[in-house]
Tab-separated table of C-alpha atoms in Angstrom:
chain	number	residue	atom	x	y	z
A	1	PRO	CA	0.201	0.030	-0.020
A	2	MET	CA	0.927	3.611	-0.642
A	3	ALA	CA	2.400	5.828	2.235
A	4	GLY	CA	0.036	7.997	4.372
A	5	THR	CA	-1.889	10.862	3.151
A	6	ILE	CA	-0.927	14.486	3.094
A	7	ASP	CA	-3.431	17.445	3.555
A	8	SER	CA	-3.834	20.314	1.368
A	9	THR	CA	-1.420	22.596	3.476
A	10	GLN	CA	1.424	20.283	3.031
A	11	PHE	CA	0.520	19.872	-0.692
A	12	ARG	CA	0.726	23.662	-1.214
A	13	ARG	CA	4.205	23.602	0.655
A	14	ILE	CA	5.584	21.009	-1.969
A	15	LEU	CA	3.966	22.887	-4.780
A	16	THR	CA	5.818	26.060	-3.603
A	17	ARG	CA	9.040	24.485	-3.029
A	18	ASN	CA	8.947	23.241	-6.508
A	19	ILE	CA	7.947	26.448	-8.150
A	20	ALA	CA	9.585	28.903	-6.017
A	21	LEU	CA	13.081	27.511	-6.133
A	22	PRO	CA	13.142	27.430	-10.083
A	23	LEU	CA	11.637	30.852	-10.045
A	24	ALA	CA	14.411	32.222	-7.712
A	25	VAL	CA	17.028	30.586	-9.649
A	26	GLY	CA	15.774	32.042	-12.864
A	27	ALA	CA	15.713	35.512	-11.481
A	28	LEU	CA	19.295	35.099	-10.207
A	29	SER	CA	20.227	33.837	-13.702
A	30	ALA	CA	18.304	36.949	-15.452
A	31	ALA	CA	20.177	39.159	-13.238
A	32	VAL	CA	23.755	37.710	-14.032
A	33	PHE	CA	22.746	37.811	-17.714
A	34	VAL	CA	21.756	41.550	-17.462
A	35	GLY	CA	25.075	42.336	-15.682
A	36	ILE	CA	26.970	40.430	-18.523
A	37	ILE	CA	25.046	42.221	-21.287
A	38	VAL	CA	25.797	45.749	-19.596
A	39	TYR	CA	29.282	44.749	-19.524
A	40	LEU	CA	29.574	43.665	-23.152
A	41	VAL	CA	27.848	47.012	-23.828
A	42	ASN	CA	30.707	48.660	-22.071
A	43	VAL	CA	33.371	46.496	-23.834
A	44	MET	CA	32.083	47.169	-27.262
A	45	SER	CA	32.021	50.973	-26.576
A	46	LEU	CA	35.723	50.528	-25.509
A	47	VAL	CA	36.532	48.648	-28.716
A	48	GLU	CA	34.762	51.549	-30.688
A	49	HIS	CA	36.758	54.096	-28.973
A	50	SER	CA	40.122	52.244	-29.855
A	51	GLU	CA	38.850	52.255	-33.365
A	52	ARG	CA	38.404	55.982	-33.294
A	53	VAL	CA	41.671	56.644	-31.567
A	54	ILE	CA	43.553	54.359	-34.185
A	55	GLY	CA	41.804	56.037	-37.119
A	56	ASN	CA	42.786	59.592	-35.792
A	57	ALA	CA	46.296	58.480	-35.232
A	58	ASN	CA	46.547	57.202	-38.884
A	59	GLU	CA	45.149	60.554	-40.023
A	60	THR	CA	47.673	62.697	-38.000
A	61	SER	CA	50.508	60.539	-39.136
A	62	LYS	CA	49.408	61.050	-42.703
A	63	LEU	CA	49.725	64.760	-41.980
A	64	SER	CA	53.056	64.471	-41.025
A	65	VAL	CA	54.208	62.390	-44.102
A	66	ASP	CA	52.247	65.215	-46.264
A	67	MET	CA	54.690	67.997	-44.527
A	68	GLU	CA	57.710	66.030	-45.331
A	69	THR	CA	56.447	65.348	-48.903
A	70	GLY	CA	55.901	69.002	-49.370
A	71	MET	CA	59.186	69.983	-47.863
A	72	ARG	CA	61.298	67.663	-50.020
A	73	GLY	CA	59.302	68.762	-53.380
A	74	PHE	CA	60.080	72.408	-52.618
A	75	LEU	CA	64.016	71.751	-51.856
A	76	ILE	CA	64.391	69.756	-55.104
A	77	SER	CA	62.464	72.226	-57.394
A	78	GLY	CA	62.368	75.582	-55.563
A	79	ASP	CA	58.822	75.913	-56.690
A	80	GLU	CA	56.627	77.273	-53.896
A	81	THR	CA	53.684	75.486	-54.986
A	82	PHE	CA	55.169	72.068	-53.773
A	83	LEU	CA	54.976	73.694	-50.191
A	84	ALA	CA	51.060	73.404	-50.284
A	85	PRO	CA	50.749	70.214	-48.420
A	86	TYR	CA	53.503	71.277	-45.930
A	87	LEU	CA	51.521	74.628	-45.110
A	88	THR	CA	48.104	73.001	-45.197
A	89	ALA	CA	49.273	70.254	-42.773
A	90	LYS	CA	51.325	72.305	-40.375
A	91	PRO	CA	48.574	73.886	-38.390
A	92	LYS	CA	46.508	70.797	-38.428
A	93	ILE	CA	48.797	68.340	-36.810
A	94	ALA	CA	49.071	70.223	-33.574
A	95	ALA	CA	45.502	70.319	-33.153
A	96	GLU	CA	45.107	66.353	-34.183
A	97	ILE	CA	47.751	65.775	-31.575
A	98	ASP	CA	45.693	67.586	-28.934
A	99	SER	CA	42.467	65.755	-30.007
A	100	LEU	CA	44.255	62.377	-29.524
A	101	SER	CA	45.511	63.471	-26.116
A	102	GLN	CA	41.999	64.297	-25.043
A	103	LEU	CA	40.651	60.874	-26.125
A	104	VAL	CA	43.266	58.955	-24.508
A	105	ALA	CA	43.400	61.151	-21.547
A	106	ASP	CA	42.475	58.176	-19.053
A	107	ASN	CA	45.488	56.173	-20.412
A	108	GLY	CA	48.715	57.742	-18.872
A	109	MET	CA	51.198	55.675	-20.876
A	110	GLN	CA	49.311	56.636	-24.332
A	111	VAL	CA	49.478	60.244	-23.290
A	112	ASP	CA	53.175	59.895	-22.779
A	113	ARG	CA	53.564	58.347	-26.012
A	114	LEU	CA	51.717	61.376	-27.770
A	115	ARG	CA	54.041	63.625	-25.909
A	116	ARG	CA	56.807	61.884	-27.441
A	117	VAL	CA	55.102	62.159	-30.808
A	118	ARG	CA	54.668	66.026	-30.190
A	119	THR	CA	58.302	66.464	-29.314
A	120	ALA	CA	59.849	64.627	-32.443
A	121	GLN	CA	57.423	66.465	-34.722
A	122	GLN	CA	58.466	69.855	-33.203
A	123	GLN	CA	62.067	68.987	-33.609
A	124	TRP	CA	61.433	67.972	-37.431
A	125	GLU	CA	59.469	71.077	-38.066
A	126	ILE	CA	62.466	73.319	-36.757
A	127	TYR	CA	64.754	71.183	-39.153
A	128	ALA	CA	62.073	71.851	-41.893
A	129	ASN	CA	61.884	75.397	-41.550
A	130	GLU	CA	65.737	75.595	-41.755
A	131	MET	CA	65.843	73.885	-44.959
A	132	ILE	CA	63.070	76.030	-46.378
A	133	GLY	CA	64.766	79.277	-45.656
A	134	LEU	CA	67.908	78.099	-46.904
A	135	ARG	CA	66.245	77.056	-50.214
A	136	ARG	CA	64.475	80.408	-50.429
A	137	SER	CA	67.677	82.267	-49.954
A	138	ASN	CA	69.743	79.953	-52.227
A	139	GLY	CA	71.669	78.864	-49.211
A	140	ASP	CA	73.658	75.700	-49.013
A	141	PHE	CA	70.780	73.119	-47.978
A	142	VAL	CA	72.522	70.086	-49.527
A	143	THR	CA	75.035	69.779	-46.906
A	144	PRO	CA	72.486	69.641	-44.054
A	145	VAL	CA	70.471	67.012	-45.908
A	146	ARG	CA	73.407	64.823	-46.630
A	147	SER	CA	74.289	64.641	-42.885
A	148	GLY	CA	71.231	62.528	-42.483
A	149	ARG	CA	69.857	64.860	-39.644
A	150	GLY	CA	66.561	65.165	-41.402
A	151	LYS	CA	66.172	61.071	-41.941
A	152	MET	CA	66.897	60.742	-38.146
A	153	LEU	CA	64.371	63.262	-37.121
A	154	THR	CA	61.895	61.595	-39.653
A	155	ASP	CA	62.453	58.222	-38.327
A	156	ASP	CA	61.854	59.346	-34.838
A	157	VAL	CA	58.549	60.865	-35.725
A	158	ARG	CA	57.467	57.641	-37.551
A	159	ARG	CA	58.675	55.515	-34.799
A	160	GLU	CA	56.707	57.545	-32.001
A	161	PHE	CA	53.667	57.109	-34.016
A	162	ALA	CA	54.338	53.441	-34.394
A	163	ASP	CA	54.541	52.873	-30.938
A	164	PHE	CA	51.329	54.647	-30.208
A	165	LEU	CA	49.366	52.879	-32.768
A	166	GLU	CA	50.924	49.529	-31.890
A	167	ALA	CA	49.899	50.181	-28.064
A	168	GLU	CA	46.241	50.998	-29.281
A	169	GLN	CA	45.988	48.153	-31.582
A	170	THR	CA	46.721	45.792	-28.624
A	171	LEU	CA	44.338	47.456	-26.387
A	172	ARG	CA	41.488	46.932	-29.264
A	173	GLN	CA	42.504	43.272	-29.777
A	174	GLN	CA	42.303	42.618	-25.924
A	175	ARG	CA	38.895	44.340	-25.604
A	176	THR	CA	37.619	42.413	-28.735
A	177	HIS	CA	38.733	39.099	-27.353
A	178	ILE	CA	37.357	39.855	-24.009
A	179	GLY	CA	33.911	40.888	-25.564
A	180	ALA	CA	34.001	37.536	-27.882
A	181	HIS	CA	34.763	35.552	-24.670
A	182	ARG	CA	31.809	37.180	-22.535
A	183	GLN	CA	29.547	36.390	-25.642
A	184	VAL	CA	30.452	32.796	-25.863
A	185	GLN	CA	29.898	32.635	-21.968
A	186	LEU	CA	26.447	34.368	-22.362
A	187	ALA	CA	25.205	32.022	-24.938
A	188	ALA	CA	26.436	28.896	-23.199
A	189	GLY	CA	24.723	30.256	-20.043
A	190	LEU	CA	21.530	30.881	-21.909
A	191	GLY	CA	21.581	27.315	-23.187
A	192	ASP	CA	22.226	25.912	-19.715
A	193	ALA	CA	19.456	27.853	-17.964
A	194	GLY	CA	16.887	26.940	-20.438
A	195	TRP	CA	13.619	26.029	-18.280
A	196	GLN	CA	11.387	23.457	-19.677
A	197	PRO	CA	7.537	24.191	-19.423
A	198	ASP	CA	6.870	20.892	-18.074
A	199	HIS	CA	9.274	21.210	-15.302
A	200	LEU	CA	6.207	20.777	-12.976
A	201	LEU	CA	2.962	19.577	-14.401
A	202	ALA	CA	0.069	17.538	-13.759
A	203	GLN	CA	-1.046	14.966	-16.212
A	204	ARG	CA	-3.542	12.243	-16.533
A	205	ARG	CA	-2.527	8.868	-17.362
A	206	PRO	CA	-4.765	5.934	-18.291
A	207	LYS	CA	-5.811	3.876	-15.488
A	208	HIS	CA	-4.067	6.027	-13.145
A	209	GLY	CA	-5.712	9.247	-12.786
A	210	TRP	CA	-4.168	12.665	-12.437
A	211	TYR	CA	-0.443	12.859	-11.406
A	212	LEU	CA	1.462	15.731	-10.451
A	213	VAL	CA	5.168	15.058	-11.856
A	214	ASN	CA	8.228	16.904	-10.749
A	215	GLU	CA	10.287	16.394	-14.117
A	216	GLY	CA	13.268	17.754	-12.340
A	217	CYS	CA	13.313	15.128	-10.097
A	218	CYS	CA	12.588	11.859	-12.226
A	219	HIS	CA	15.835	10.557	-11.226
A	220	CYS	CA	13.883	9.013	-8.150
A	221	ASP	CA	16.105	7.209	-5.762
A	222	GLY	CA	13.778	4.726	-4.602
A	223	GLY	CA	12.190	7.010	-1.699
A	224	PRO	CA	8.693	6.548	-0.810
A	225	ILE	CA	5.783	7.676	-2.998
A	226	SER	CA	3.151	9.803	-1.155
A	227	ARG	CA	-0.452	9.660	-1.770
A	228	ILE	CA	-2.902	12.583	-1.837
A	229	SER	CA	-6.721	12.109	-1.472
A	230	SER	CA	-8.930	13.605	-4.023
A	231	ARG	CA	-10.260	15.868	-1.263
A	232	GLY	CA	-6.681	17.382	-0.441
A	233	LEU	CA	-6.202	18.117	-3.899
A	234	ALA	CA	-9.271	19.800	-4.575
A	235	GLY	CA	-8.864	22.033	-1.361
A	236	GLY	CA	-4.952	22.654	-2.541
A	237	LEU	CA	-5.954	23.845	-5.961
A	238	GLY	CA	-9.046	25.730	-5.193
A	239	ARG	CA	-11.296	23.179	-7.231
A	240	LYS	CA	-14.701	21.820	-6.177
A	241	THR	CA	-14.541	18.396	-4.628
A	242	HIS	CA	-15.314	15.728	-6.860
A	243	LYS	CA	-14.946	11.935	-7.114
A	244	LEU	CA	-11.194	12.102	-8.459
A	245	PRO	CA	-9.062	9.295	-8.798
A	246	ALA	CA	-6.132	9.123	-6.161
A	247	ILE	CA	-3.248	11.484	-6.774
A	248	THR	CA	0.328	10.477	-6.606
A	249	VAL	CA	3.051	13.055	-6.125
A	250	MET	CA	6.193	11.581	-7.594
A	251	ALA	CA	9.550	13.129	-5.759
A	252	SER	CA	12.970	12.277	-5.195
A	253	GLY	CA	13.644	10.928	-1.837
A	254	HIS	CA	11.134	11.316	0.894
A	255	VAL	CA	8.384	13.972	0.961
A	256	ASN	CA	8.835	16.475	3.575
A	257	ARG	CA	6.104	16.777	6.038
C-alpha cells in the first residue's frame, strides 16, 4: 500500500517548493545575464573608442608625411607650390595631436607616447623650417640634408607614431577578445539555463488518474511515493470536490512533512 496521505497545506508547501526555487534561480540567472550584457556593451564601446583613436592617429601620421613630402618637393624644385601640403598640414597636426591626447586622457602611457610624438614632430619642423629658409635664400641646404639629420628626425617621428598605434591596437585586440569570450559565456549560459515548461506539471495517465509530476526530480532514488486524497487536491488547487482518482506525487527521496 501507499504511504500515508498529506493534507492540502502540505501539498501547497510541496507545490511552492517546486515552483519558488526554479523561479528564484531563474531570477538570479536573469540578473547575472543582464550584468553580462551591460558589461558587453561597455566592452564594445571601448573597442569603438580604440577604433576611433587608431583612425585619428593614422590621419595625424598622414599629415606628418604630407609635410615631409611638401618640403622635399620644394627643396628639389624650388617651386613654392610644392609647399602647399606642408603649409596645409602644419596647423592641423598640432590640433590633431591635442585631440588624440583628449581621447586617451585616461591612459597615462598613451598620453606619454603622444607627448614624445609631439616633441619629435616639433624637432622635425624646426629642421624643415631651416631647410626651407636656406632654399628660399639660395643657401647651402644640400650639406645638412646629406648629413642625415633630417632622416633621423623623420625616423623618430615615425617610430613614436608606430609605438602609439601598436599600443592602441593591442588594447583593441584585448577588448575584442574579452567581448567575444563574454558573448560565448552568455550564449552558453542561456543554453544551460533553459527551463522546460513541463518542469512541473499535472498529467492524466490511463487507468491511473491525475499525477503531479516534478520532471526535475525524475531521477527517483527509490524513496517512498506519497499519496494525496482527492479532497486534499481539491482544497489545495481551489477546485470543487469531485470523485477524482487518487493523486500521486512523484518526488526524489522522502516527501517533507
